[in-house]
Amino acid sequence: MKGFDVKPNAVISEAKLTPSAEGKSFTFSGRVTADPPVYAVIGYMDPAGGSNYDATTRTAVPDKEGRFTLECDALKSGRAGMLGIVAAQANGAMSSFASPGAERTFPYYVEADGRVDLSATHATEALAPLMKAVNARQEVGVRLALDELANQNVEPRILETAQVLADTLQGKAGPHPSQVDGNVCHLSDAATLEVEVGYGRPLVNRLPAPDNLLIAGSRLYPRGLYAHAPARHVWDLGGKWTRVKGVAGLATGHDGSVNCLIIGDGRALWRSPKLQDGSAVEFDVEVKGVQKLEFKVTDGGNGNGSDWGVWLDPVVGR
């Protein structure tokens, strides 16, 4: 058979995720090209936390131009998920785009009421020029990317993320939380007493990667702290704050495992379960009277490879 020994070479372009009118499902459309041609495109909707054993699938047959649409409606409420794509070629070759490190991944989150949050995937597409400019520290490119986004119909969370990401070029921390007036202080924007991370250098409101967005549990967060295990972040609260809230997680696309701990004046106030598979968990902890607040991330018991812990949108409030 001609082409039988040709390796997988399918390429998917023009990828687009679109929510349904009621917001409780979405379509994935695109164009696939390959030689030999693709006879089927398979979408795997894989909810977090169960390996891929509980993934559901949808299949589409590309038209003569390679265009296809998958109706993604077999979703689990209250769960993060990842859409993986497999292209089946006529010679039996299978091109997979489902795994971290492969060409593309498409995260989504399903709210408890069934509504689908696609902001993480939309942000990855919409903010690609901005991320490239920020990584290259090209201030002109950053301004041009922000101007372009302002003229597009993008979600408010994506616009907020864009501005916060652009501001990381300035690299200036605000005052210590003990010196902040008002009812809320974003810890990612505040000065720290101590900070250390287990890989690279400490970063706020971005990750040390080409795709530098803060995404965990398949959701996008405008602000946060990169905290590769082992990591510590310590702030001076001055006993002036009442609660600390936010999300602790493992950055999407990394297969490590971490445990997160919140400490107030040397006393453990909150512990996360073991976090893995890009998972995330909310916290809301009383810190009334606490002078020194510490966020700590440790490996999940199997070494710190790929342990990209993140603290997402952490704030203290009165």
JSON list of N, CA, C and O in Angstrom, two decimals, residues 172-203:
[
{"chain": "A", "resi": 172, "resn": "LYS", "atom": "N", "xyz": [8.06, 46.20, 39.51]},
{"chain": "A", "resi": 172, "resn": "LYS", "atom": "CA", "xyz": [8.07, 46.94, 40.77]},
{"chain": "A", "resi": 172, "resn": "LYS", "atom": "C", "xyz": [6.97, 46.44, 41.69]},
{"chain": "A", "resi": 172, "resn": "LYS", "atom": "O", "xyz": [5.79, 46.46, 41.34]},
{"chain": "A", "resi": 173, "resn": "ALA", "atom": "N", "xyz": [7.39, 46.02, 42.90]},
{"chain": "A", "resi": 173, "resn": "ALA", "atom": "CA", "xyz": [6.40, 45.59, 43.89]},
{"chain": "A", "resi": 173, "resn": "ALA", "atom": "C", "xyz": [5.82, 46.80, 44.59]},
{"chain": "A", "resi": 173, "resn": "ALA", "atom": "O", "xyz": [6.45, 47.85, 44.71]},
{"chain": "A", "resi": 174, "resn": "GLY", "atom": "N", "xyz": [4.60, 46.63, 45.07]},
{"chain": "A", "resi": 174, "resn": "GLY", "atom": "CA", "xyz": [3.96, 47.69, 45.83]},
{"chain": "A", "resi": 174, "resn": "GLY", "atom": "C", "xyz": [4.44, 47.68, 47.27]},
{"chain": "A", "resi": 174, "resn": "GLY", "atom": "O", "xyz": [5.43, 47.02, 47.62]},
{"chain": "A", "resi": 175, "resn": "PRO", "atom": "N", "xyz": [3.75, 48.39, 48.16]},
{"chain": "A", "resi": 175, "resn": "PRO", "atom": "CA", "xyz": [4.14, 48.43, 49.56]},
{"chain": "A", "resi": 175, "resn": "PRO", "atom": "C", "xyz": [3.84, 47.10, 50.26]},
{"chain": "A", "resi": 175, "resn": "PRO", "atom": "O", "xyz": [3.13, 46.25, 49.72]},
{"chain": "A", "resi": 176, "resn": "HIS", "atom": "N", "xyz": [4.39, 46.93, 51.45]},
{"chain": "A", "resi": 176, "resn": "HIS", "atom": "CA", "xyz": [4.06, 45.77, 52.26]},
{"chain": "A", "resi": 176, "resn": "HIS", "atom": "C", "xyz": [2.57, 45.82, 52.63]},
{"chain": "A", "resi": 176, "resn": "HIS", "atom": "O", "xyz": [2.01, 46.92, 52.79]},
{"chain": "A", "resi": 177, "resn": "PRO", "atom": "N", "xyz": [1.91, 44.67, 52.77]},
{"chain": "A", "resi": 177, "resn": "PRO", "atom": "CA", "xyz": [0.49, 44.68, 53.15]},
{"chain": "A", "resi": 177, "resn": "PRO", "atom": "C", "xyz": [0.23, 45.48, 54.43]},
{"chain": "A", "resi": 177, "resn": "PRO", "atom": "O", "xyz": [-0.85, 46.08, 54.57]},
{"chain": "A", "resi": 178, "resn": "SER", "atom": "N", "xyz": [1.19, 45.50, 55.34]},
{"chain": "A", "resi": 178, "resn": "SER", "atom": "CA", "xyz": [1.01, 46.25, 56.59]},
{"chain": "A", "resi": 178, "resn": "SER", "atom": "C", "xyz": [0.92, 47.75, 56.34]},
{"chain": "A", "resi": 178, "resn": "SER", "atom": "O", "xyz": [0.46, 48.50, 57.22]},
{"chain": "A", "resi": 179, "resn": "GLN", "atom": "N", "xyz": [1.34, 48.20, 55.15]},
{"chain": "A", "resi": 179, "resn": "GLN", "atom": "CA", "xyz": [1.34, 49.62, 54.82]},
{"chain": "A", "resi": 179, "resn": "GLN", "atom": "C", "xyz": [0.21, 50.02, 53.88]},
{"chain": "A", "resi": 179, "resn": "GLN", "atom": "O", "xyz": [0.11, 51.19, 53.50]},
{"chain": "A", "resi": 180, "resn": "VAL", "atom": "N", "xyz": [-0.63, 49.06, 53.49]},
{"chain": "A", "resi": 180, "resn": "VAL", "atom": "CA", "xyz": [-1.67, 49.30, 52.50]},
{"chain": "A", "resi": 180, "resn": "VAL", "atom": "C", "xyz": [-2.95, 49.78, 53.17]},
{"chain": "A", "resi": 180, "resn": "VAL", "atom": "O", "xyz": [-3.40, 49.20, 54.15]},
{"chain": "A", "resi": 181, "resn": "ASP", "atom": "N", "xyz": [-3.52, 50.86, 52.63]},
{"chain": "A", "resi": 181, "resn": "ASP", "atom": "CA", "xyz": [-4.85, 51.30, 53.07]},
{"chain": "A", "resi": 181, "resn": "ASP", "atom": "C", "xyz": [-5.91, 50.60, 52.21]},
{"chain": "A", "resi": 181, "resn": "ASP", "atom": "O", "xyz": [-5.60, 49.96, 51.22]},
{"chain": "A", "resi": 182, "resn": "GLY", "atom": "N", "xyz": [-7.15, 50.75, 52.58]},
{"chain": "A", "resi": 182, "resn": "GLY", "atom": "CA", "xyz": [-8.22, 50.13, 51.82]},
{"chain": "A", "resi": 182, "resn": "GLY", "atom": "C", "xyz": [-8.59, 48.78, 52.39]},
{"chain": "A", "resi": 182, "resn": "GLY", "atom": "O", "xyz": [-8.00, 48.29, 53.36]},
{"chain": "A", "resi": 183, "resn": "ASN", "atom": "N", "xyz": [-9.54, 48.12, 51.72]},
{"chain": "A", "resi": 183, "resn": "ASN", "atom": "CA", "xyz": [-10.10, 46.88, 52.24]},
{"chain": "A", "resi": 183, "resn": "ASN", "atom": "C", "xyz": [-9.51, 45.63, 51.62]},
{"chain": "A", "resi": 183, "resn": "ASN", "atom": "O", "xyz": [-9.77, 44.52, 52.10]},
{"chain": "A", "resi": 184, "resn": "VAL", "atom": "N", "xyz": [-8.74, 45.76, 50.53]},
{"chain": "A", "resi": 184, "resn": "VAL", "atom": "CA", "xyz": [-8.20, 44.60, 49.83]},
{"chain": "A", "resi": 184, "resn": "VAL", "atom": "C", "xyz": [-6.76, 44.88, 49.41]},
{"chain": "A", "resi": 184, "resn": "VAL", "atom": "O", "xyz": [-6.43, 46.00, 49.01]},
{"chain": "A", "resi": 185, "resn": "CYS", "atom": "N", "xyz": [-5.91, 43.87, 49.51]},
{"chain": "A", "resi": 185, "resn": "CYS", "atom": "CA", "xyz": [-4.53, 43.95, 49.02]},
{"chain": "A", "resi": 185, "resn": "CYS", "atom": "C", "xyz": [-4.22, 42.70, 48.22]},
{"chain": "A", "resi": 185, "resn": "CYS", "atom": "O", "xyz": [-4.34, 41.58, 48.73]},
{"chain": "A", "resi": 186, "resn": "HIS", "atom": "N", "xyz": [-3.83, 42.88, 46.96]},
{"chain": "A", "resi": 186, "resn": "HIS", "atom": "CA", "xyz": [-3.39, 41.76, 46.12]},
{"chain": "A", "resi": 186, "resn": "HIS", "atom": "C", "xyz": [-1.98, 41.37, 46.53]},
{"chain": "A", "resi": 186, "resn": "HIS", "atom": "O", "xyz": [-1.03, 42.14, 46.34]},
{"chain": "A", "resi": 187, "resn": "LEU", "atom": "N", "xyz": [-1.81, 40.16, 47.06]},
{"chain": "A", "resi": 187, "resn": "LEU", "atom": "CA", "xyz": [-0.50, 39.75, 47.55]},
{"chain": "A", "resi": 187, "resn": "LEU", "atom": "C", "xyz": [0.53, 39.64, 46.44]},
{"chain": "A", "resi": 187, "resn": "LEU", "atom": "O", "xyz": [1.73, 39.82, 46.68]},
{"chain": "A", "resi": 188, "resn": "SER", "atom": "N", "xyz": [0.09, 39.34, 45.23]},
{"chain": "A", "resi": 188, "resn": "SER", "atom": "CA", "xyz": [1.05, 39.24, 44.12]},
{"chain": "A", "resi": 188, "resn": "SER", "atom": "C", "xyz": [1.64, 40.59, 43.75]},
{"chain": "A", "resi": 188, "resn": "SER", "atom": "O", "xyz": [2.69, 40.65, 43.10]},
{"chain": "A", "resi": 189, "resn": "ASP", "atom": "N", "xyz": [0.97, 41.67, 44.14]},
{"chain": "A", "resi": 189, "resn": "ASP", "atom": "CA", "xyz": [1.46, 43.02, 43.85]},
{"chain": "A", "resi": 189, "resn": "ASP", "atom": "C", "xyz": [2.19, 43.65, 45.03]},
{"chain": "A", "resi": 189, "resn": "ASP", "atom": "O", "xyz": [2.71, 44.76, 44.92]},
{"chain": "A", "resi": 190, "resn": "ALA", "atom": "N", "xyz": [2.20, 42.97, 46.18]},
{"chain": "A", "resi": 190, "resn": "ALA", "atom": "CA", "xyz": [2.76, 43.54, 47.41]},
{"chain": "A", "resi": 190, "resn": "ALA", "atom": "C", "xyz": [4.22, 43.12, 47.61]},
{"chain": "A", "resi": 190, "resn": "ALA", "atom": "O", "xyz": [4.67, 42.09, 47.09]},
{"chain": "A", "resi": 191, "resn": "ALA", "atom": "N", "xyz": [4.95, 43.91, 48.38]},
{"chain": "A", "resi": 191, "resn": "ALA", "atom": "CA", "xyz": [6.32, 43.59, 48.73]},
{"chain": "A", "resi": 191, "resn": "ALA", "atom": "C", "xyz": [6.35, 42.38, 49.67]},
{"chain": "A", "resi": 191, "resn": "ALA", "atom": "O", "xyz": [5.46, 42.21, 50.50]},
{"chain": "A", "resi": 192, "resn": "THR", "atom": "N", "xyz": [7.38, 41.56, 49.54]},
{"chain": "A", "resi": 192, "resn": "THR", "atom": "CA", "xyz": [7.56, 40.38, 50.40]},
{"chain": "A", "resi": 192, "resn": "THR", "atom": "C", "xyz": [8.73, 40.59, 51.34]},
{"chain": "A", "resi": 192, "resn": "THR", "atom": "O", "xyz": [9.65, 41.37, 51.06]},
{"chain": "A", "resi": 193, "resn": "LEU", "atom": "N", "xyz": [8.70, 39.85, 52.45]},
{"chain": "A", "resi": 193, "resn": "LEU", "atom": "CA", "xyz": [9.85, 39.82, 53.36]},
{"chain": "A", "resi": 193, "resn": "LEU", "atom": "C", "xyz": [10.87, 38.78, 52.91]},
{"chain": "A", "resi": 193, "resn": "LEU", "atom": "O", "xyz": [12.08, 39.01, 53.00]},
{"chain": "A", "resi": 194, "resn": "GLU", "atom": "N", "xyz": [10.37, 37.65, 52.45]},
{"chain": "A", "resi": 194, "resn": "GLU", "atom": "CA", "xyz": [11.22, 36.57, 51.95]},
{"chain": "A", "resi": 194, "resn": "GLU", "atom": "C", "xyz": [10.51, 35.90, 50.79]},
{"chain": "A", "resi": 194, "resn": "GLU", "atom": "O", "xyz": [9.28, 35.79, 50.77]},
{"chain": "A", "resi": 195, "resn": "VAL", "atom": "N", "xyz": [11.29, 35.41, 49.83]},
{"chain": "A", "resi": 195, "resn": "VAL", "atom": "CA", "xyz": [10.71, 34.64, 48.72]},
{"chain": "A", "resi": 195, "resn": "VAL", "atom": "C", "xyz": [11.78, 33.74, 48.12]},
{"chain": "A", "resi": 195, "resn": "VAL", "atom": "O", "xyz": [12.93, 34.16, 47.95]},
{"chain": "A", "resi": 196, "resn": "GLU", "atom": "N", "xyz": [11.41, 32.51, 47.84]},
{"chain": "A", "resi": 196, "resn": "GLU", "atom": "CA", "xyz": [12.31, 31.57, 47.15]},
{"chain": "A", "resi": 196, "resn": "GLU", "atom": "C", "xyz": [11.47, 30.53, 46.42]},
{"chain": "A", "resi": 196, "resn": "GLU", "atom": "O", "xyz": [10.37, 30.18, 46.85]},
{"chain": "A", "resi": 197, "resn": "VAL", "atom": "N", "xyz": [11.99, 30.07, 45.29]},
{"chain": "A", "resi": 197, "resn": "VAL", "atom": "CA", "xyz": [11.33, 29.03, 44.51]},
{"chain": "A", "resi": 197, "resn": "VAL", "atom": "C", "xyz": [12.34, 27.95, 44.15]},
{"chain": "A", "resi": 197, "resn": "VAL", "atom": "O", "xyz": [13.55, 28.20, 44.14]},
{"chain": "A", "resi": 198, "resn": "GLY", "atom": "N", "xyz": [11.82, 26.76, 43.84]},
{"chain": "A", "resi": 198, "resn": "GLY", "atom": "CA", "xyz": [12.69, 25.62, 43.60]},
{"chain": "A", "resi": 198, "resn": "GLY", "atom": "C", "xyz": [13.24, 25.51, 42.20]},
{"chain": "A", "resi": 198, "resn": "GLY", "atom": "O", "xyz": [14.10, 24.66, 41.94]},
{"chain": "A", "resi": 199, "resn": "TYR", "atom": "N", "xyz": [12.77, 26.35, 41.29]},
{"chain": "A", "resi": 199, "resn": "TYR", "atom": "CA", "xyz": [13.28, 26.32, 39.91]},
{"chain": "A", "resi": 199, "resn": "TYR", "atom": "C", "xyz": [13.16, 27.71, 39.32]},
{"chain": "A", "resi": 199, "resn": "TYR", "atom": "O", "xyz": [12.10, 28.34, 39.39]},
{"chain": "A", "resi": 200, "resn": "GLY", "atom": "N", "xyz": [14.25, 28.21, 38.73]},
{"chain": "A", "resi": 200, "resn": "GLY", "atom": "CA", "xyz": [14.23, 29.53, 38.13]},
{"chain": "A", "resi": 200, "resn": "GLY", "atom": "C", "xyz": [14.23, 30.62, 39.20]},
{"chain": "A", "resi": 200, "resn": "GLY", "atom": "O", "xyz": [14.75, 30.43, 40.30]},
{"chain": "A", "resi": 201, "resn": "ARG", "atom": "N", "xyz": [13.63, 31.74, 38.85]},
{"chain": "A", "resi": 201, "resn": "ARG", "atom": "CA", "xyz": [13.59, 32.86, 39.79]},
{"chain": "A", "resi": 201, "resn": "ARG", "atom": "C", "xyz": [12.14, 33.19, 40.13]},
{"chain": "A", "resi": 201, "resn": "ARG", "atom": "O", "xyz": [11.23, 32.87, 39.37]},
{"chain": "A", "resi": 202, "resn": "PRO", "atom": "N", "xyz": [11.90, 33.82, 41.27]},
{"chain": "A", "resi": 202, "resn": "PRO", "atom": "CA", "xyz": [10.53, 34.17, 41.64]},
{"chain": "A", "resi": 202, "resn": "PRO", "atom": "C", "xyz": [9.90, 35.12, 40.60]},
{"chain": "A", "resi": 202, "resn": "PRO", "atom": "O", "xyz": [10.55, 36.04, 40.12]},
{"chain": "A", "resi": 203, "resn": "LEU", "atom": "N", "xyz": [8.64, 34.86, 40.28]},
{"chain": "A", "resi": 203, "resn": "LEU", "atom": "CA", "xyz": [7.91, 35.71, 39.34]},
{"chain": "A", "resi": 203, "resn": "LEU", "atom": "C", "xyz": [6.51, 35.95, 39.88]},
{"chain": "A", "resi": 203, "resn": "LEU", "atom": "O", "xyz": [5.94, 35.09, 40.57]}
]
